[in-house]
mmCIF file of C-alpha atoms in Angstrom:
data_model
loop_
_atom_site.group_PDB
_atom_site.id
_atom_site.type_symbol
_atom_site.label_atom_id
_atom_site.label_comp_id
_atom_site.label_asym_id
_atom_site.label_seq_id
_atom_site.Cartn_x
_atom_site.Cartn_y
_atom_site.Cartn_z
ATOM 1 C CA MET G 1235 35.998 -14.737 -11.870
ATOM 2 C CA LYS G 1236 36.061 -18.462 -11.247
ATOM 3 C CA SER G 1237 34.392 -20.763 -13.734
ATOM 4 C CA ASP G 1238 33.090 -23.582 -11.513
ATOM 5 C CA ASN G 1239 29.480 -23.956 -10.387
ATOM 6 C CA GLU G 1240 30.150 -22.126 -7.129
ATOM 7 C CA SER G 1241 31.810 -19.173 -8.830
ATOM 8 C CA THR G 1242 31.677 -15.748 -7.290
ATOM 9 C CA VAL G 1243 33.153 -12.407 -8.256
ATOM 10 C CA SER G 1244 35.621 -10.621 -6.038
ATOM 11 C CA GLU G 1245 35.162 -7.243 -7.728
ATOM 12 C CA PHE G 1246 33.105 -5.417 -10.341
ATOM 13 C CA ILE G 1247 34.010 -2.866 -12.999
ATOM 14 C CA LEU G 1248 31.914 0.322 -13.029
ATOM 15 C CA LEU G 1249 31.833 1.842 -16.515
ATOM 16 C CA GLY G 1250 30.696 5.153 -15.009
ATOM 17 C CA ILE G 1251 28.897 8.030 -16.686
ATOM 18 C CA PRO G 1252 29.038 7.919 -20.505
ATOM 19 C CA ILE G 1253 31.170 10.996 -21.173
ATOM 20 C CA ARG G 1254 34.191 11.529 -23.418
ATOM 21 C CA ALA G 1255 37.666 11.043 -21.948
ATOM 22 C CA GLU G 1256 38.692 14.629 -22.681
ATOM 23 C CA ASP G 1257 35.705 15.899 -20.655
ATOM 24 C CA GLN G 1258 36.468 13.790 -17.568
ATOM 25 C CA ALA G 1259 38.243 16.591 -15.699
ATOM 26 C CA MET G 1260 35.462 19.102 -16.300
ATOM 27 C CA TYR G 1261 32.723 16.703 -15.209
ATOM 28 C CA SER G 1262 34.773 15.605 -12.198
ATOM 29 C CA ALA G 1263 34.946 19.222 -11.021
ATOM 30 C CA LEU G 1264 31.228 19.677 -11.714
ATOM 31 C CA PHE G 1265 30.167 16.574 -9.775
ATOM 32 C CA LEU G 1266 32.539 17.430 -6.919
ATOM 33 C CA ALA G 1267 30.960 20.892 -6.673
ATOM 34 C CA MET G 1268 27.478 19.331 -6.742
ATOM 35 C CA TYR G 1269 28.372 16.855 -4.009
ATOM 36 C CA LEU G 1270 29.920 19.514 -1.758
ATOM 37 C CA THR G 1271 26.879 21.744 -2.309
ATOM 38 C CA THR G 1272 24.612 18.833 -1.351
ATOM 39 C CA VAL G 1273 26.505 18.115 1.864
ATOM 40 C CA LEU G 1274 26.904 21.744 2.948
ATOM 41 C CA GLY G 1275 23.345 22.735 1.986
ATOM 42 C CA ASN G 1276 21.714 19.882 3.862
ATOM 43 C CA LEU G 1277 24.025 20.380 6.849
ATOM 44 C CA LEU G 1278 22.931 24.029 6.907
ATOM 45 C CA ILE G 1279 19.267 22.989 7.034
ATOM 46 C CA ILE G 1280 19.947 20.585 9.906
ATOM 47 C CA LEU G 1281 21.926 23.280 11.754
ATOM 48 C CA LEU G 1282 19.204 25.915 11.335
ATOM 49 C CA ILE G 1283 16.502 23.534 12.576
ATOM 50 C CA ARG G 1284 18.610 22.628 15.608
ATOM 51 C CA LEU G 1285 19.530 26.202 16.540
ATOM 52 C CA ASP G 1286 16.347 28.175 15.826
ATOM 53 C CA PRO G 1287 13.506 27.505 18.316
ATOM 54 C CA HIS G 1288 10.944 28.813 15.813
ATOM 55 C CA LEU G 1289 11.660 25.771 13.631
ATOM 56 C CA ASN G 1290 10.783 23.241 16.345
ATOM 57 C CA THR G 1291 7.631 22.152 14.525
ATOM 58 C CA PRO G 1292 6.591 18.801 12.978
ATOM 59 C CA MET G 1293 7.230 19.984 9.414
ATOM 60 C CA TYR G 1294 10.830 20.977 10.171
ATOM 61 C CA PHE G 1295 11.327 17.855 12.275
ATOM 62 C CA PHE G 1296 10.612 15.812 9.143
ATOM 63 C CA LEU G 1297 12.650 18.215 7.003
ATOM 64 C CA GLY G 1298 15.694 17.706 9.228
ATOM 65 C CA HIS G 1299 15.502 13.955 8.738
ATOM 66 C CA LEU G 1300 14.964 14.431 4.990
ATOM 67 C CA ALA G 1301 18.074 16.626 4.784
ATOM 68 C CA PHE G 1302 20.119 13.975 6.595
ATOM 69 C CA THR G 1303 18.922 11.145 4.312
ATOM 70 C CA ASP G 1304 19.489 13.242 1.167
ATOM 71 C CA MET G 1305 23.039 14.007 2.256
ATOM 72 C CA SER G 1306 23.629 10.338 3.055
ATOM 73 C CA LEU G 1307 22.043 9.196 -0.237
ATOM 74 C CA SER G 1308 24.545 11.235 -2.251
ATOM 75 C CA SER G 1309 27.378 10.035 -0.011
ATOM 76 C CA ALA G 1310 26.483 6.412 -0.780
ATOM 77 C CA THR G 1311 27.513 6.754 -4.435
ATOM 78 C CA ALA G 1312 29.191 10.109 -5.193
ATOM 79 C CA PRO G 1313 32.563 9.604 -3.381
ATOM 80 C CA LYS G 1314 33.236 6.317 -5.207
ATOM 81 C CA MET G 1315 32.173 7.823 -8.524
ATOM 82 C CA LEU G 1316 34.492 10.815 -8.029
ATOM 83 C CA THR G 1317 37.363 8.544 -6.955
ATOM 84 C CA ASN G 1318 36.954 6.421 -10.082
ATOM 85 C CA MET G 1319 36.828 9.490 -12.332
ATOM 86 C CA LEU G 1320 39.913 11.090 -10.786
ATOM 87 C CA THR G 1321 42.050 7.943 -10.545
ATOM 88 C CA HIS G 1322 40.743 6.338 -13.769
ATOM 89 C CA SER G 1323 40.255 3.131 -11.788
ATOM 90 C CA HIS G 1324 36.812 1.620 -12.255
ATOM 91 C CA PHE G 1325 37.016 -1.302 -9.846
ATOM 92 C CA ILE G 1326 34.821 -1.821 -6.796
ATOM 93 C CA SER G 1327 35.002 -4.803 -4.456
ATOM 94 C CA TYR G 1328 32.111 -7.239 -4.131
ATOM 95 C CA ALA G 1329 31.546 -6.167 -0.513
ATOM 96 C CA GLY G 1330 31.629 -2.503 -1.528
ATOM 97 C CA CYS G 1331 29.134 -3.169 -4.318
ATOM 98 C CA VAL G 1332 26.682 -4.947 -2.022
ATOM 99 C CA SER G 1333 27.082 -2.138 0.522
ATOM 100 C CA GLN G 1334 26.191 0.431 -2.141
ATOM 101 C CA VAL G 1335 23.041 -1.512 -3.023
ATOM 102 C CA TYR G 1336 22.049 -1.686 0.647
ATOM 103 C CA PHE G 1337 22.584 1.974 1.541
ATOM 104 C CA PHE G 1338 21.166 3.341 -1.726
ATOM 105 C CA THR G 1339 17.996 1.251 -1.312
ATOM 106 C CA PHE G 1340 17.751 2.018 2.394
ATOM 107 C CA LEU G 1341 18.132 5.795 2.096
ATOM 108 C CA GLY G 1342 15.951 6.071 -1.010
ATOM 109 C CA SER G 1343 13.164 4.229 0.816
ATOM 110 C CA ILE G 1344 13.401 6.585 3.805
ATOM 111 C CA ASP G 1345 12.993 9.568 1.460
ATOM 112 C CA SER G 1346 9.729 8.105 0.166
ATOM 113 C CA PHE G 1347 8.268 7.607 3.645
ATOM 114 C CA LEU G 1348 9.449 10.994 4.925
ATOM 115 C CA LEU G 1349 7.851 12.805 1.978
ATOM 116 C CA THR G 1350 4.616 10.970 2.800
ATOM 117 C CA SER G 1351 4.820 12.038 6.451
ATOM 118 C CA MET G 1352 5.385 15.636 5.359
ATOM 119 C CA ALA G 1353 2.350 15.453 3.059
ATOM 120 C CA TYR G 1354 0.231 14.196 5.971
ATOM 121 C CA ASP G 1355 1.536 17.064 8.108
ATOM 122 C CA ARG G 1356 0.456 19.598 5.446
ATOM 123 C CA TYR G 1357 -2.933 17.866 5.172
ATOM 124 C CA VAL G 1358 -3.571 18.189 8.905
ATOM 125 C CA ALA G 1359 -2.300 21.798 8.975
ATOM 126 C CA ILE G 1360 -4.646 22.953 6.188
ATOM 127 C CA CYS G 1361 -7.658 20.652 6.541
ATOM 128 C CA HIS G 1362 -7.737 20.417 10.364
ATOM 129 C CA PRO G 1363 -5.922 23.537 11.622
ATOM 130 C CA LEU G 1364 -7.758 23.689 14.977
ATOM 131 C CA HIS G 1365 -6.649 20.158 15.875
ATOM 132 C CA TYR G 1366 -3.150 20.404 14.394
ATOM 133 C CA THR G 1367 -1.211 20.529 17.656
ATOM 134 C CA ILE G 1368 -3.236 17.642 19.070
ATOM 135 C CA ILE G 1369 -2.932 15.375 16.027
ATOM 136 C CA MET G 1370 0.683 16.153 15.109
ATOM 137 C CA SER G 1371 2.058 15.507 18.571
ATOM 138 C CA GLN G 1372 5.732 14.872 19.195
ATOM 139 C CA SER G 1373 5.058 11.199 19.875
ATOM 140 C CA LEU G 1374 3.299 10.782 16.496
ATOM 141 C CA CYS G 1375 6.163 12.499 14.658
ATOM 142 C CA VAL G 1376 8.731 10.270 16.340
ATOM 143 C CA LEU G 1377 6.575 7.220 15.555
ATOM 144 C CA LEU G 1378 6.302 8.159 11.860
ATOM 145 C CA VAL G 1379 10.073 8.581 11.580
ATOM 146 C CA PHE G 1380 10.691 5.328 13.458
ATOM 147 C CA VAL G 1381 8.325 3.424 11.154
ATOM 148 C CA SER G 1382 9.996 5.032 8.115
ATOM 149 C CA TRP G 1383 13.435 3.875 9.223
ATOM 150 C CA THR G 1384 12.222 0.411 10.221
ATOM 151 C CA LEU G 1385 10.381 -0.313 6.965
ATOM 152 C CA SER G 1386 13.278 1.059 4.916
ATOM 153 C CA LEU G 1387 15.749 -1.073 6.862
ATOM 154 C CA ALA G 1388 13.660 -4.202 6.235
ATOM 155 C CA ASN G 1389 13.249 -3.364 2.537
ATOM 156 C CA ALA G 1390 16.979 -2.827 1.982
ATOM 157 C CA LEU G 1391 17.870 -5.917 4.008
ATOM 158 C CA VAL G 1392 15.602 -8.173 1.934
ATOM 159 C CA HIS G 1393 17.041 -6.943 -1.377
ATOM 160 C CA THR G 1394 20.622 -7.202 -0.111
ATOM 161 C CA LEU G 1395 20.235 -10.734 1.228
ATOM 162 C CA LEU G 1396 18.554 -11.913 -1.977
ATOM 163 C CA LEU G 1397 21.355 -10.313 -3.999
ATOM 164 C CA ALA G 1398 23.985 -12.052 -1.858
ATOM 165 C CA CYS G 1399 22.355 -15.398 -2.722
ATOM 166 C CA LEU G 1400 23.194 -14.932 -6.415
ATOM 167 C CA SER G 1401 26.481 -16.689 -7.133
ATOM 168 C CA HIS G 1402 26.671 -16.806 -10.948
ATOM 169 C CA PHE G 1403 27.405 -13.748 -13.091
ATOM 170 C CA ARG G 1404 27.897 -13.615 -16.850
ATOM 171 C CA ASN G 1405 30.591 -10.954 -16.381
ATOM 172 C CA ASN G 1406 31.597 -8.329 -13.832
ATOM 173 C CA THR G 1407 31.153 -5.163 -15.910
ATOM 174 C CA ILE G 1408 28.351 -2.862 -14.688
ATOM 175 C CA PRO G 1409 27.228 -0.209 -17.223
ATOM 176 C CA HIS G 1410 26.585 2.328 -14.464
ATOM 177 C CA TYR G 1411 28.414 4.717 -12.124
ATOM 178 C CA PHE G 1412 27.384 2.749 -9.023
ATOM 179 C CA CYS G 1413 26.151 -0.740 -8.167
ATOM 180 C CA ASP G 1414 22.524 -0.485 -9.239
ATOM 181 C CA LEU G 1415 20.385 -3.446 -8.174
ATOM 182 C CA SER G 1416 18.629 -3.851 -11.527
ATOM 183 C CA ALA G 1417 21.966 -3.720 -13.393
ATOM 184 C CA LEU G 1418 23.376 -6.446 -11.153
ATOM 185 C CA LEU G 1419 20.341 -8.668 -11.727
ATOM 186 C CA LYS G 1420 20.824 -8.316 -15.489
ATOM 187 C CA LEU G 1421 24.406 -9.545 -15.103
ATOM 188 C CA SER G 1422 23.422 -12.590 -13.068
ATOM 189 C CA SER G 1423 23.063 -15.950 -14.766
ATOM 190 C CA SER G 1424 21.310 -17.362 -11.682
ATOM 191 C CA ASP G 1425 17.538 -17.466 -11.376
ATOM 192 C CA THR G 1426 16.427 -13.952 -10.370
ATOM 193 C CA THR G 1427 12.671 -14.648 -10.189
ATOM 194 C CA VAL G 1428 12.555 -14.214 -6.414
ATOM 195 C CA ASN G 1429 14.560 -10.979 -6.633
ATOM 196 C CA GLU G 1430 12.232 -9.555 -9.268
ATOM 197 C CA MET G 1431 9.133 -10.521 -7.267
ATOM 198 C CA ALA G 1432 10.632 -8.839 -4.195
ATOM 199 C CA ILE G 1433 11.295 -5.668 -6.195
ATOM 200 C CA LEU G 1434 7.701 -5.656 -7.440
ATOM 201 C CA LEU G 1435 6.002 -6.374 -4.106
ATOM 202 C CA LEU G 1436 8.231 -4.211 -1.920
ATOM 203 C CA GLY G 1437 8.158 -1.473 -4.553
ATOM 204 C CA ILE G 1438 4.397 -1.270 -4.061
ATOM 205 C CA VAL G 1439 4.900 -0.816 -0.310
ATOM 206 C CA VAL G 1440 7.828 1.600 -0.517
ATOM 207 C CA ILE G 1441 7.008 3.653 -3.626
ATOM 208 C CA THR G 1442 3.447 3.167 -4.875
ATOM 209 C CA LEU G 1443 1.485 3.310 -1.593
ATOM 210 C CA PRO G 1444 3.343 6.389 -0.269
ATOM 211 C CA PHE G 1445 2.811 8.138 -3.618
ATOM 212 C CA ILE G 1446 -0.930 7.371 -3.462
ATOM 213 C CA CYS G 1447 -1.051 8.723 0.104
ATOM 214 C CA ILE G 1448 0.644 11.942 -1.043
ATOM 215 C CA LEU G 1449 -1.853 12.329 -3.906
ATOM 216 C CA VAL G 1450 -4.824 11.723 -1.576
ATOM 217 C CA SER G 1451 -3.454 14.287 0.900
ATOM 218 C CA TYR G 1452 -3.152 16.963 -1.771
ATOM 219 C CA VAL G 1453 -6.579 16.161 -3.193
ATOM 220 C CA HIS G 1454 -8.054 16.843 0.255
ATOM 221 C CA ILE G 1455 -5.951 20.013 0.529
ATOM 222 C CA GLY G 1456 -7.211 21.205 -2.870
ATOM 223 C CA VAL G 1457 -10.831 20.485 -1.941
ATOM 224 C CA THR G 1458 -10.418 22.384 1.337
ATOM 225 C CA ILE G 1459 -8.981 25.418 -0.458
ATOM 226 C CA LEU G 1460 -11.769 25.421 -3.060
ATOM 227 C CA LYS G 1461 -14.449 25.315 -0.364
ATOM 228 C CA ALA G 1462 -13.405 28.752 0.877
ATOM 229 C CA PRO G 1463 -11.595 30.326 -2.090
ATOM 230 C CA SER G 1464 -9.656 33.489 -1.342
ATOM 231 C CA ILE G 1465 -6.449 34.970 -2.665
ATOM 232 C CA ARG G 1466 -4.959 34.990 0.826
ATOM 233 C CA GLY G 1467 -5.885 31.344 1.452
ATOM 234 C CA ILE G 1468 -4.496 30.178 -1.882
ATOM 235 C CA CYS G 1469 -1.231 32.102 -1.368
ATOM 236 C CA LYS G 1470 -0.860 30.679 2.141
ATOM 237 C CA ALA G 1471 -1.455 27.126 0.894
ATOM 238 C CA LEU G 1472 1.035 27.566 -1.938
ATOM 239 C CA SER G 1473 3.671 28.967 0.419
ATOM 240 C CA THR G 1474 3.042 26.087 2.810
ATOM 241 C CA CYS G 1475 2.964 23.263 0.262
ATOM 242 C CA GLY G 1476 4.983 24.670 -2.655
ATOM 243 C CA SER G 1477 8.389 23.510 -1.455
ATOM 244 C CA HIS G 1478 7.129 20.035 -0.625
ATOM 245 C CA LEU G 1479 5.399 19.688 -3.996
ATOM 246 C CA CYS G 1480 8.615 20.665 -5.805
ATOM 247 C CA VAL G 1481 10.613 18.022 -3.933
ATOM 248 C CA VAL G 1482 7.918 15.363 -4.494
ATOM 249 C CA SER G 1483 7.904 16.170 -8.218
ATOM 250 C CA LEU G 1484 11.694 15.827 -8.448
ATOM 251 C CA TYR G 1485 11.780 12.597 -6.424
ATOM 252 C CA TYR G 1486 8.949 10.714 -8.111
ATOM 253 C CA GLY G 1487 9.705 12.237 -11.511
ATOM 254 C CA ALA G 1488 13.168 10.667 -11.379
ATOM 255 C CA ILE G 1489 11.740 7.313 -10.252
ATOM 256 C CA ILE G 1490 9.158 7.319 -13.069
ATOM 257 C CA GLY G 1491 11.872 8.190 -15.595
ATOM 258 C CA LEU G 1492 14.136 5.455 -14.231
ATOM 259 C CA TYR G 1493 11.725 2.543 -13.886
ATOM 260 C CA LEU G 1494 8.617 3.287 -15.992
ATOM 261 C CA VAL G 1495 10.044 4.938 -19.127
ATOM 262 C CA PRO G 1496 11.569 2.184 -21.312
ATOM 263 C CA SER G 1497 15.135 2.322 -22.605
ATOM 264 C CA TYR G 1498 15.280 1.779 -26.357
ATOM 265 C CA ASN G 1499 17.928 -0.376 -28.059
ATOM 266 C CA ASN G 1500 19.175 -1.550 -24.626
ATOM 267 C CA ASN G 1501 20.764 1.874 -24.163
ATOM 268 C CA ASN G 1502 21.863 2.356 -20.559
ATOM 269 C CA SER G 1503 22.689 6.056 -20.956
ATOM 270 C CA LYS G 1504 19.157 7.101 -20.021
ATOM 271 C CA ASP G 1505 19.225 5.070 -16.819
ATOM 272 C CA VAL G 1506 22.593 6.509 -15.815
ATOM 273 C CA ILE G 1507 21.518 10.111 -16.464
ATOM 274 C CA VAL G 1508 18.234 9.705 -14.566
ATOM 275 C CA SER G 1509 20.140 8.054 -11.698
ATOM 276 C CA VAL G 1510 22.373 11.129 -11.531
ATOM 277 C CA MET G 1511 19.220 13.244 -11.302
ATOM 278 C CA TYR G 1512 17.888 11.027 -8.518
ATOM 279 C CA GLY G 1513 21.098 10.506 -6.553
ATOM 280 C CA LEU G 1514 22.905 13.835 -7.017
ATOM 281 C CA VAL G 1515 20.771 16.610 -8.491
ATOM 282 C CA THR G 1516 17.624 16.177 -6.368
ATOM 283 C CA PRO G 1517 19.465 16.055 -2.997
ATOM 284 C CA MET G 1518 21.438 19.140 -4.090
ATOM 285 C CA LEU G 1519 18.319 21.112 -5.067
ATOM 286 C CA ASN G 1520 16.309 20.329 -1.908
ATOM 287 C CA PRO G 1521 18.168 22.849 0.317
ATOM 288 C CA PHE G 1522 17.697 25.578 -2.298
ATOM 289 C CA ILE G 1523 13.994 24.776 -2.642
ATOM 290 C CA TYR G 1524 13.358 24.874 1.099
ATOM 291 C CA SER G 1525 15.584 27.925 1.644
ATOM 292 C CA LEU G 1526 14.553 30.144 -1.258
ATOM 293 C CA ARG G 1527 10.821 29.376 -1.065
ATOM 294 C CA ASN G 1528 10.493 29.250 2.721
ATOM 295 C CA ARG G 1529 10.125 32.417 4.780
ATOM 296 C CA ASP G 1530 10.844 30.641 8.075
ATOM 297 C CA MET G 1531 14.128 29.184 6.827
ATOM 298 C CA LYS G 1532 15.281 32.541 5.470
ATOM 299 C CA GLY G 1533 14.327 34.199 8.755
ATOM 300 C CA ALA G 1534 16.206 31.563 10.741
ATOM 301 C CA LEU G 1535 19.302 32.074 8.563
ATOM 302 C CA ARG G 1536 19.152 35.846 9.113
ATOM 303 C CA ASN G 1537 18.798 35.332 12.866
ATOM 304 C CA ILE G 1538 21.797 33.002 13.008
ATOM 305 C CA LEU G 1539 23.931 35.387 10.926
ATOM 306 C CA SER G 1540 22.965 38.412 13.037
ATOM 307 C CA ARG G 1541 23.643 36.439 16.222
ATOM 308 C CA THR G 1542 27.076 35.475 14.862
ATOM 309 C CA LYS G 1543 27.915 39.108 14.061
#
């Protein structure tokens, strides 16, 4: 790191996950298995949706995009983490670090918007079933996905460009397993007021507003179910919305734990562990949630297997 006023860093040091040296091999194997499960599980969902005509519906259209972004979200951080653990080299280039910030922010934002689109789809299906095919047209689904990608692209681009404007860093050691934006801002000795304002304002657009929309959708769904209470109706609603609610709980639960629950004594271990939940565990669990709790997905898998035989 240069010491003049125009100093920049050419690389950062990732301290990684706080585990003992003698446990590195075991955790490396565990995280590798989790990453491979994430990739293969989400690829299986995409394949089933593409091959089974019964899954050509708006809900599975959104689910296919969610599976792709989850797989990509893990791929943005897990390969570098595994490489560092296996080679015992903790360096990452400045360009690689900025790229991690961009793709992690971009893909995480898409997840938020896609979950909101899926909640709206469930709202229309349960509250307005007679008009479902008219409202949830193919053009609307494509538009919702396009808007999700566009807003996420703009959000990630703003954060990345503002980060690239920071030229002064106290040191180049990041107490994390990937280049987390908040950790980088803590290292910077430049003025980060604009960056923090951008995080606050864009966080409202990307996280808070979609979460409110999801809550409003499920409030309407609950009211609709209570208006005509029946065991069959409740079971159908739970089977329809249960998988989505589980994924929403995992996604926003990790975000709340990461950004709203304070870390005591400046301990970064909590942030690292919650980030693992957000970036590795949740994308890995999504295929299991949608496969084990979804009759259509299990039927599609049986059809593909029988067709293969």
